[in-house]
Short mmCIF file of C-alpha atoms and ligand atoms in Angstrom, two decimals:
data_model
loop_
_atom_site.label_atom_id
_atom_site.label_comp_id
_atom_site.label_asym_id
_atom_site.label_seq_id
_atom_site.Cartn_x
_atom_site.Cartn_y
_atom_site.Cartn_z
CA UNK A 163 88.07 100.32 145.89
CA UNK A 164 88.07 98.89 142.24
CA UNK A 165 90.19 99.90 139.57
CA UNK A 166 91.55 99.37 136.27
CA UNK A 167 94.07 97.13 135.81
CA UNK A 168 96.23 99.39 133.16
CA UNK A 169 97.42 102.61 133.36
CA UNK A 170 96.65 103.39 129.52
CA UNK A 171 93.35 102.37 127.53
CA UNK A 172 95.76 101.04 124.23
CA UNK A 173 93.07 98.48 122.79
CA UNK A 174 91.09 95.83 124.22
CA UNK A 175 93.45 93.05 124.33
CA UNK A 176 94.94 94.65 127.36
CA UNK A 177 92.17 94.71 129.95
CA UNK A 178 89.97 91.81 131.51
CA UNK A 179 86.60 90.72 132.03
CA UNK A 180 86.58 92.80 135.42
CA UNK A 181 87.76 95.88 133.48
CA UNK A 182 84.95 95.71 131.51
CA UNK A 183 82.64 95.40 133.91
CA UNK A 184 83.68 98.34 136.24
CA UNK A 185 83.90 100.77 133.04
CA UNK A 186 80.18 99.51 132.73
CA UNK A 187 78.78 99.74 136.12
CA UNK A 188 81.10 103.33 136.41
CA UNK A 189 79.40 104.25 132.67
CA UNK A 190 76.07 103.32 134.11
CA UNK A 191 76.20 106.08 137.26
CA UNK A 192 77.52 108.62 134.78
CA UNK A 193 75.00 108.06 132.13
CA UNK A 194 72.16 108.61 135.06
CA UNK A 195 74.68 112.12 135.63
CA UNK A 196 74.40 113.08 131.97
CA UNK A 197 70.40 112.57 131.84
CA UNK A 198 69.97 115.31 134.99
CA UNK A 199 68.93 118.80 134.41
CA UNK A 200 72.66 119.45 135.81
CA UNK A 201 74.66 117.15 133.53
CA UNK A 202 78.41 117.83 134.83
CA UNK A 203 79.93 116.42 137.78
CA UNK A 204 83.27 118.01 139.65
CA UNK A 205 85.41 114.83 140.03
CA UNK A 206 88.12 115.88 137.40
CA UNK A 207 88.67 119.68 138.13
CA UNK A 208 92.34 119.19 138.70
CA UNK A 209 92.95 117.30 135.56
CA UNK A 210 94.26 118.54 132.36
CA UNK A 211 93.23 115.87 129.04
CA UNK A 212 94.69 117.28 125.29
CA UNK A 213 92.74 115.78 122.63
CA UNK A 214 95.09 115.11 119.28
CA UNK A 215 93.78 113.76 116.26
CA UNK A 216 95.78 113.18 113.15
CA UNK A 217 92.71 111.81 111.63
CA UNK A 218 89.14 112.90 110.84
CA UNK A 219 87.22 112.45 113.50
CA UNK A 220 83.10 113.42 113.97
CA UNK A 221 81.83 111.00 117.10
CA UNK A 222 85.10 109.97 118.92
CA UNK A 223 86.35 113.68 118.80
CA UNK A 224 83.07 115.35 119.99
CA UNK A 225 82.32 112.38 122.36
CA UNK A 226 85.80 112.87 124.19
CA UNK A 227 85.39 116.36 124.64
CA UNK A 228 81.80 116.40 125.84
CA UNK A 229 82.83 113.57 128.58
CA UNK A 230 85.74 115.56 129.41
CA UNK A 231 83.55 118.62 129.72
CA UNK A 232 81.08 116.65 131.99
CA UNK A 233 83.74 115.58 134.54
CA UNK A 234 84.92 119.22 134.65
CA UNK A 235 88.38 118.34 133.36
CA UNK A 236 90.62 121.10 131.58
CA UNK A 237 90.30 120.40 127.63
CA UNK A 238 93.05 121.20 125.15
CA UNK A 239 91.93 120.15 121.08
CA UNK A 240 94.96 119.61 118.59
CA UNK A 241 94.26 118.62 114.91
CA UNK A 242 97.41 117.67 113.03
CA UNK A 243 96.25 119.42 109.99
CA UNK A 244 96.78 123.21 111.68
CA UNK A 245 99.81 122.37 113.59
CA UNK A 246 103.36 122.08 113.49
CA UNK A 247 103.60 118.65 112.11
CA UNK A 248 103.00 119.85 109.25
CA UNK A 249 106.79 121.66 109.36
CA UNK A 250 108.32 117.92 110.21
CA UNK A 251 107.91 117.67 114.00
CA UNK A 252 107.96 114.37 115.30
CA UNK A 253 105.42 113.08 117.44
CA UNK A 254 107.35 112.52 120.69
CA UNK A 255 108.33 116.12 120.24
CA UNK A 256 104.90 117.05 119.39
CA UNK A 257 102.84 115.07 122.38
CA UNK A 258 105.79 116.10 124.81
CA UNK A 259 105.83 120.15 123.84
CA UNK A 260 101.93 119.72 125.12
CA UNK A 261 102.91 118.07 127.91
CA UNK A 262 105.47 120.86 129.31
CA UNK A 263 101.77 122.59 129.73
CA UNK A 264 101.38 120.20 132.55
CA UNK A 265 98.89 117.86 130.88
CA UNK A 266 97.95 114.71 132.69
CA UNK A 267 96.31 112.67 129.74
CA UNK A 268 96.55 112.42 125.77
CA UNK A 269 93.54 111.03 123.89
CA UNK A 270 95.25 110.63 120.60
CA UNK A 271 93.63 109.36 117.42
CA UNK A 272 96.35 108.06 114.77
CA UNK A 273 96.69 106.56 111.38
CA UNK A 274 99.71 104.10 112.33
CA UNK A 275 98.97 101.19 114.31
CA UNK A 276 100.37 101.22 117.28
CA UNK A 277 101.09 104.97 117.97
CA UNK A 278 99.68 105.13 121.27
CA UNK A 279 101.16 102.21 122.70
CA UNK A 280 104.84 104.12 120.99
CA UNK A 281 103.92 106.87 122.91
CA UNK A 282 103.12 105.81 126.20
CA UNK A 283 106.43 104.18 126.27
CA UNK A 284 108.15 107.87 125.32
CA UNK A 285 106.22 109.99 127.35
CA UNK A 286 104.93 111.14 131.35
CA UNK A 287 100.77 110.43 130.49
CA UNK A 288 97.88 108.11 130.65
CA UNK A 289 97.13 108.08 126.67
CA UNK A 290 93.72 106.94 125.45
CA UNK A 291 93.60 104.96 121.80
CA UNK A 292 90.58 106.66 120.24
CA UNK A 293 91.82 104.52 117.30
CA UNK A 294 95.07 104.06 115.98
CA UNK A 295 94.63 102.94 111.85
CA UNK A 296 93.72 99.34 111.24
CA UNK A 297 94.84 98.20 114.94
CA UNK A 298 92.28 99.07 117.47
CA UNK A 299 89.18 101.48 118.56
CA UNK A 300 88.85 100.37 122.00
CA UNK A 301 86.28 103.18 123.27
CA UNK A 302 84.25 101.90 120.42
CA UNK A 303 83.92 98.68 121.03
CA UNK A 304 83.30 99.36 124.81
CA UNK A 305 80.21 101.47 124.10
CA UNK A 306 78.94 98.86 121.25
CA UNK A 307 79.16 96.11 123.98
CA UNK A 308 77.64 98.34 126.52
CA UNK A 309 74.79 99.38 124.13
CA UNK A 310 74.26 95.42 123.69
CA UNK A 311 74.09 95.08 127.39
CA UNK A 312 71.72 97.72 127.42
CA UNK A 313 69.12 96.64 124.55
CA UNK A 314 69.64 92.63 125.72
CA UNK A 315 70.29 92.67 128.90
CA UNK A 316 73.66 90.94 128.54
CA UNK A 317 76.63 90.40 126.31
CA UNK A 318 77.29 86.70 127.56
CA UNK A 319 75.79 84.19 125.21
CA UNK A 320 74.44 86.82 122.49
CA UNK A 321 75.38 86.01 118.98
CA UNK A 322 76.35 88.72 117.09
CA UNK A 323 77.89 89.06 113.64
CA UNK A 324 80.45 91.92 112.41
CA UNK A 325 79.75 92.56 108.94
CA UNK A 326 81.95 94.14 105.89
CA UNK A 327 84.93 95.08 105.60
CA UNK A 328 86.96 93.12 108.58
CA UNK A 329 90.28 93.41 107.28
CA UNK A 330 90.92 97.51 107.73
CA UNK A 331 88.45 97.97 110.58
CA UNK A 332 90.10 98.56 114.38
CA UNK A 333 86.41 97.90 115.12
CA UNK A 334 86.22 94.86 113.83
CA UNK A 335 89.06 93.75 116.31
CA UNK A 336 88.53 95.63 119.36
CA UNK A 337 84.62 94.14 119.65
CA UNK A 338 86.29 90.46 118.89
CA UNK A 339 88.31 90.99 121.64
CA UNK A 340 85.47 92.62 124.12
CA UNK A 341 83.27 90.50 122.94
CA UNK A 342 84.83 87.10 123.82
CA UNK A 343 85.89 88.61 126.25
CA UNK A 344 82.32 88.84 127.94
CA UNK A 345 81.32 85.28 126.14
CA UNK A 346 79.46 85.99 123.17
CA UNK A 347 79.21 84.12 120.15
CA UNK A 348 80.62 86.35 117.34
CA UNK A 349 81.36 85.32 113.66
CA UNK A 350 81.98 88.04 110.98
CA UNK A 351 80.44 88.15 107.62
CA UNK A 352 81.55 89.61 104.47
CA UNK A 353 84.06 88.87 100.55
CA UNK A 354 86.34 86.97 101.31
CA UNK A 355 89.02 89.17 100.06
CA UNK A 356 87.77 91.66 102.92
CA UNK A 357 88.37 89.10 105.82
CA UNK A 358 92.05 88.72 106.96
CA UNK A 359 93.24 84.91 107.38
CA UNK A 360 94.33 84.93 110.87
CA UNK A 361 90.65 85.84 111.63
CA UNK A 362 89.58 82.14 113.28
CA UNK A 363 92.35 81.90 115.20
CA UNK A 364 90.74 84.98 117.15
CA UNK A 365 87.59 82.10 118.09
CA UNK A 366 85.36 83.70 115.55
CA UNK A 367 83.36 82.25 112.84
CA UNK A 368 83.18 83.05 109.38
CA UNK A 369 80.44 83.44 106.84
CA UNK A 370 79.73 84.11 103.58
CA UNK A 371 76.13 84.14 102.81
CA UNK A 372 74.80 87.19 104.72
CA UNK A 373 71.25 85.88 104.86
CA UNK A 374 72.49 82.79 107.10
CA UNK A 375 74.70 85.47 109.21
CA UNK A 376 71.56 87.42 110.15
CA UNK A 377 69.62 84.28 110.71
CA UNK A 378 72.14 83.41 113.04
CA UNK A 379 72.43 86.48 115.40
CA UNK A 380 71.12 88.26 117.64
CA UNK A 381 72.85 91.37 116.63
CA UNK A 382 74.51 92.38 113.32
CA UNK A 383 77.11 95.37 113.50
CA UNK A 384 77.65 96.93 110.04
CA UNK A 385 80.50 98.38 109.04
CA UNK A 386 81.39 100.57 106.40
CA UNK A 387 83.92 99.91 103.49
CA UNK A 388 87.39 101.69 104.83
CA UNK A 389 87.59 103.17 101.66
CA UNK A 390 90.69 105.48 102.72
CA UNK A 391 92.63 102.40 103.89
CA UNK A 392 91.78 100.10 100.26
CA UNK A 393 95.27 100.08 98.87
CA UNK A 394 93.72 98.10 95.80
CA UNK A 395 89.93 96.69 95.01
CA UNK A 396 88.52 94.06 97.00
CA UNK A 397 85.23 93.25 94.88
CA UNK A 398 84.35 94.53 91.51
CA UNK A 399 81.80 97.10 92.18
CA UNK A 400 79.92 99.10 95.19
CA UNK A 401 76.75 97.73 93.84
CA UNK A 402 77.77 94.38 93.71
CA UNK A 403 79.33 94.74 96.99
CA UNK A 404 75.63 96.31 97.96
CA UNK A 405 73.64 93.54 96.70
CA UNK A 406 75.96 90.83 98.43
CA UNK A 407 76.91 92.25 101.84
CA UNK A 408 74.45 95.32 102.13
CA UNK A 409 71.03 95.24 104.61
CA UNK A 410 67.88 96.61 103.26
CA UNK A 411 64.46 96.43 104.81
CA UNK A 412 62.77 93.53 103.18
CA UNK A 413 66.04 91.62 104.11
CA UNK A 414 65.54 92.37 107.55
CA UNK A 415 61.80 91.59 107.56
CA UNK A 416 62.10 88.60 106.28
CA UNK A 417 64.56 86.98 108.81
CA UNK A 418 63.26 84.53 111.32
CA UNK A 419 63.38 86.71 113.97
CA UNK A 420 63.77 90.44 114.97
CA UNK A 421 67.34 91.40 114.94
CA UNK A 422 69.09 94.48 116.52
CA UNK A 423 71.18 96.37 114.05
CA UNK A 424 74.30 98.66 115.30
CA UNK A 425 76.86 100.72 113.27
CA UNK A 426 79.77 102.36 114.77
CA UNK A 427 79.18 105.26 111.94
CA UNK A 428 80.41 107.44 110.07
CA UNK A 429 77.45 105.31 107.65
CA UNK A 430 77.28 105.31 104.34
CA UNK A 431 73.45 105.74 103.31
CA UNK A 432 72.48 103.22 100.65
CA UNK A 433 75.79 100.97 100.49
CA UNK A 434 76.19 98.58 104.04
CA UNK A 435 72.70 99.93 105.44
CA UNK A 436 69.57 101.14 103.78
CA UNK A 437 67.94 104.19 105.68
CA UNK A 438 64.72 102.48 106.36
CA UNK A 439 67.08 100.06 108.25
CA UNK A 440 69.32 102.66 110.02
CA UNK A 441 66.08 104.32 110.92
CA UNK A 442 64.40 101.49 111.85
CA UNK A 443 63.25 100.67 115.60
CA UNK A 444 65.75 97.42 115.23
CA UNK A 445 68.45 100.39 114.86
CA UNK A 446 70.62 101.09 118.36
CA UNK A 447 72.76 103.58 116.34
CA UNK A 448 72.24 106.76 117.79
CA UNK A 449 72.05 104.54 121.30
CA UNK A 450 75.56 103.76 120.82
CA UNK A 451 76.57 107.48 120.37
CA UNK A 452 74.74 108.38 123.56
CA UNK A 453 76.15 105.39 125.55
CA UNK A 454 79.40 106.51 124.01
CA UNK A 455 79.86 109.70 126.09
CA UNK A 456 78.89 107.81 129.36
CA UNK A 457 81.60 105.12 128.56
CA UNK A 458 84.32 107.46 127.68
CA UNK A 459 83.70 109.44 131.00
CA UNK A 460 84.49 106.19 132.80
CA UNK A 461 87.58 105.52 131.24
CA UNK A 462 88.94 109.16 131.53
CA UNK A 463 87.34 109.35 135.31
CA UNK A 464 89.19 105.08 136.17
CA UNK A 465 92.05 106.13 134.77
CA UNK A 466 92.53 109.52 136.19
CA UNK A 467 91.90 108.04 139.44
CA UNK A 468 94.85 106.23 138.43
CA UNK A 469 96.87 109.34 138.12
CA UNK A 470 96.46 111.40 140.99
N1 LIG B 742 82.92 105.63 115.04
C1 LIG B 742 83.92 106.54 114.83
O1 LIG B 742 85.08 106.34 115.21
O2 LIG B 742 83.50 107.67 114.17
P1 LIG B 742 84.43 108.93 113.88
O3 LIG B 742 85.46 108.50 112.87
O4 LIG B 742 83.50 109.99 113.35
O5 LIG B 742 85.09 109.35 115.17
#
């Protein structure tokens, strides 16, 4: 029987090609589950998965839970903001207090990089990344490639550019890596002061001009401006940043060809995206939220597997 290779989903950079493709064909039979009349499946009754977020969290957090839910798993929520970490508890102390309730997997969301892969060296549990602060989103980029895969048939030669703010964005990184991972083209697009310098040496392209960018791909994922994570200003105005780096309609009628446009949300209306473009049919957004409940019940159901 396939299986994961890791123990832990901790970003992207960890797994393989083959990884990818059995979270995809096991994503695929639970996304035919969650379409039935009867959307929940047994497989994880005898599994307990706590849920802590120290960040704000609308799609990952709700996304988790549902595909917990739907593989009849035991769900525990924590938010930072009404617990005791708030009176100076650490977070080995915190994660392994939840644990002593005999819970068999974290899905943590954190603003450090690199908490989860801290805390599955510290504690007894498969942890899940659902994003640890500029480092990685890996169940994000998983159900944007899927989504892809979905609308194009495949993820292997596809071109598709990451545009906006590349420098603060775990998105940004964890699609690079799945992404050439799978063999697509992928080049990101956006000021320069917003993408980071080691960027190329990832086998990405850069460019400027976002008219060439969309002429280019085959699929443009927008990204918003990480507003909480801009430590100082990275181009003089949102309007300016708008009018350089933003997609509106008559942009995206008048490229040479029909492009699909994705956006890992939260979106901001009016600023990376226009709403006749986020509404458009080009649009796979709410796609990728759907997909995104399939994916994440086949990482939580591989790596439970890998538990038991
Ligand atoms: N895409 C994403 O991570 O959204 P949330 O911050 O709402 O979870």
């Amino acid at each position: 029987m396939s299986e994961l290779s890791v123990k832990h989903l901790l970003g992207i950079k960890y797994l393989n090609e083959k990884d990818i493709q059995l979270i995809f064909e096991t994503a695929d039979h639970f996304k035919e589950v969650i379409n039935r009349s009867i959307k929940k499946v047994p497989s994880l009754r005898d599994i307990t998965i706590a849920n802590i977020f120290f960040e704000n969290s609308t799609r990952t957090k709700l996304s988790f839970e549902l595909a917990e839910k739907r593989l009849s798993a035991d769900v525990i929520n924590f938010s930072a903001g009404q617990s005791s970490v708030k009176k100076g508890e650490t977070l080995i102390d915190t994660v392994n207090n939840i644990l002593s309730m005999k819970v068999d997997m974290v899905v943590m969301r954190h603003p450090n990089p690199g908490a989860g892969i801290f805390l599955s060296r510290h504690v007894k549990a498969s942890i899940v990344n659902a994003g640890d602060g500029a480092h990685e989103h890996p169940t994000q980029a998983l159900l944007d490639s899927y989504s892809i895969r979905e609308k194009l048939g495949d993820v292997s030669g596809k071109n598709v550019v990451i545009v906006g703010d590349i420098l603060h964005s775990r998105v940004a990184l964890s699609n690079i890596f799945a992404l050439k991972l799978q063999g697509a083209n992928v080049k990101v697009c956006g000021p320069k002061t917003l993408l980071p310098k080691y960027i190329e040496s990832l086998g990405v392209g850069v460019e400027t001009d976002l008219r060439k960018a969309l002429n280019w791909c085959d699929v443009a994922n927008m990204l918003r401006i990480q507003n909480e994570r801009l430590d100082i200003s990275y181009f003089p105005t949102t309007r300016e940043y708008t009018q350089q780096f933003g997609v509106n309609k008559k942009l995206l009628d008048s490229l040479d060809k029909e492009i699909v446009i994705m956006h890992p949300g939260p979106i901001n209306r009016g600023v990376e995206i226009t709403t006749d473009v986020a509404d458009s049919k080009q649009s796979i957004i709410l796609n990728q939220v759907e997909n995104g409940v399939a994916v994440r019940m086949a990482v939580i159901y591989l790596l439970a597997s890998k538990i038991k």
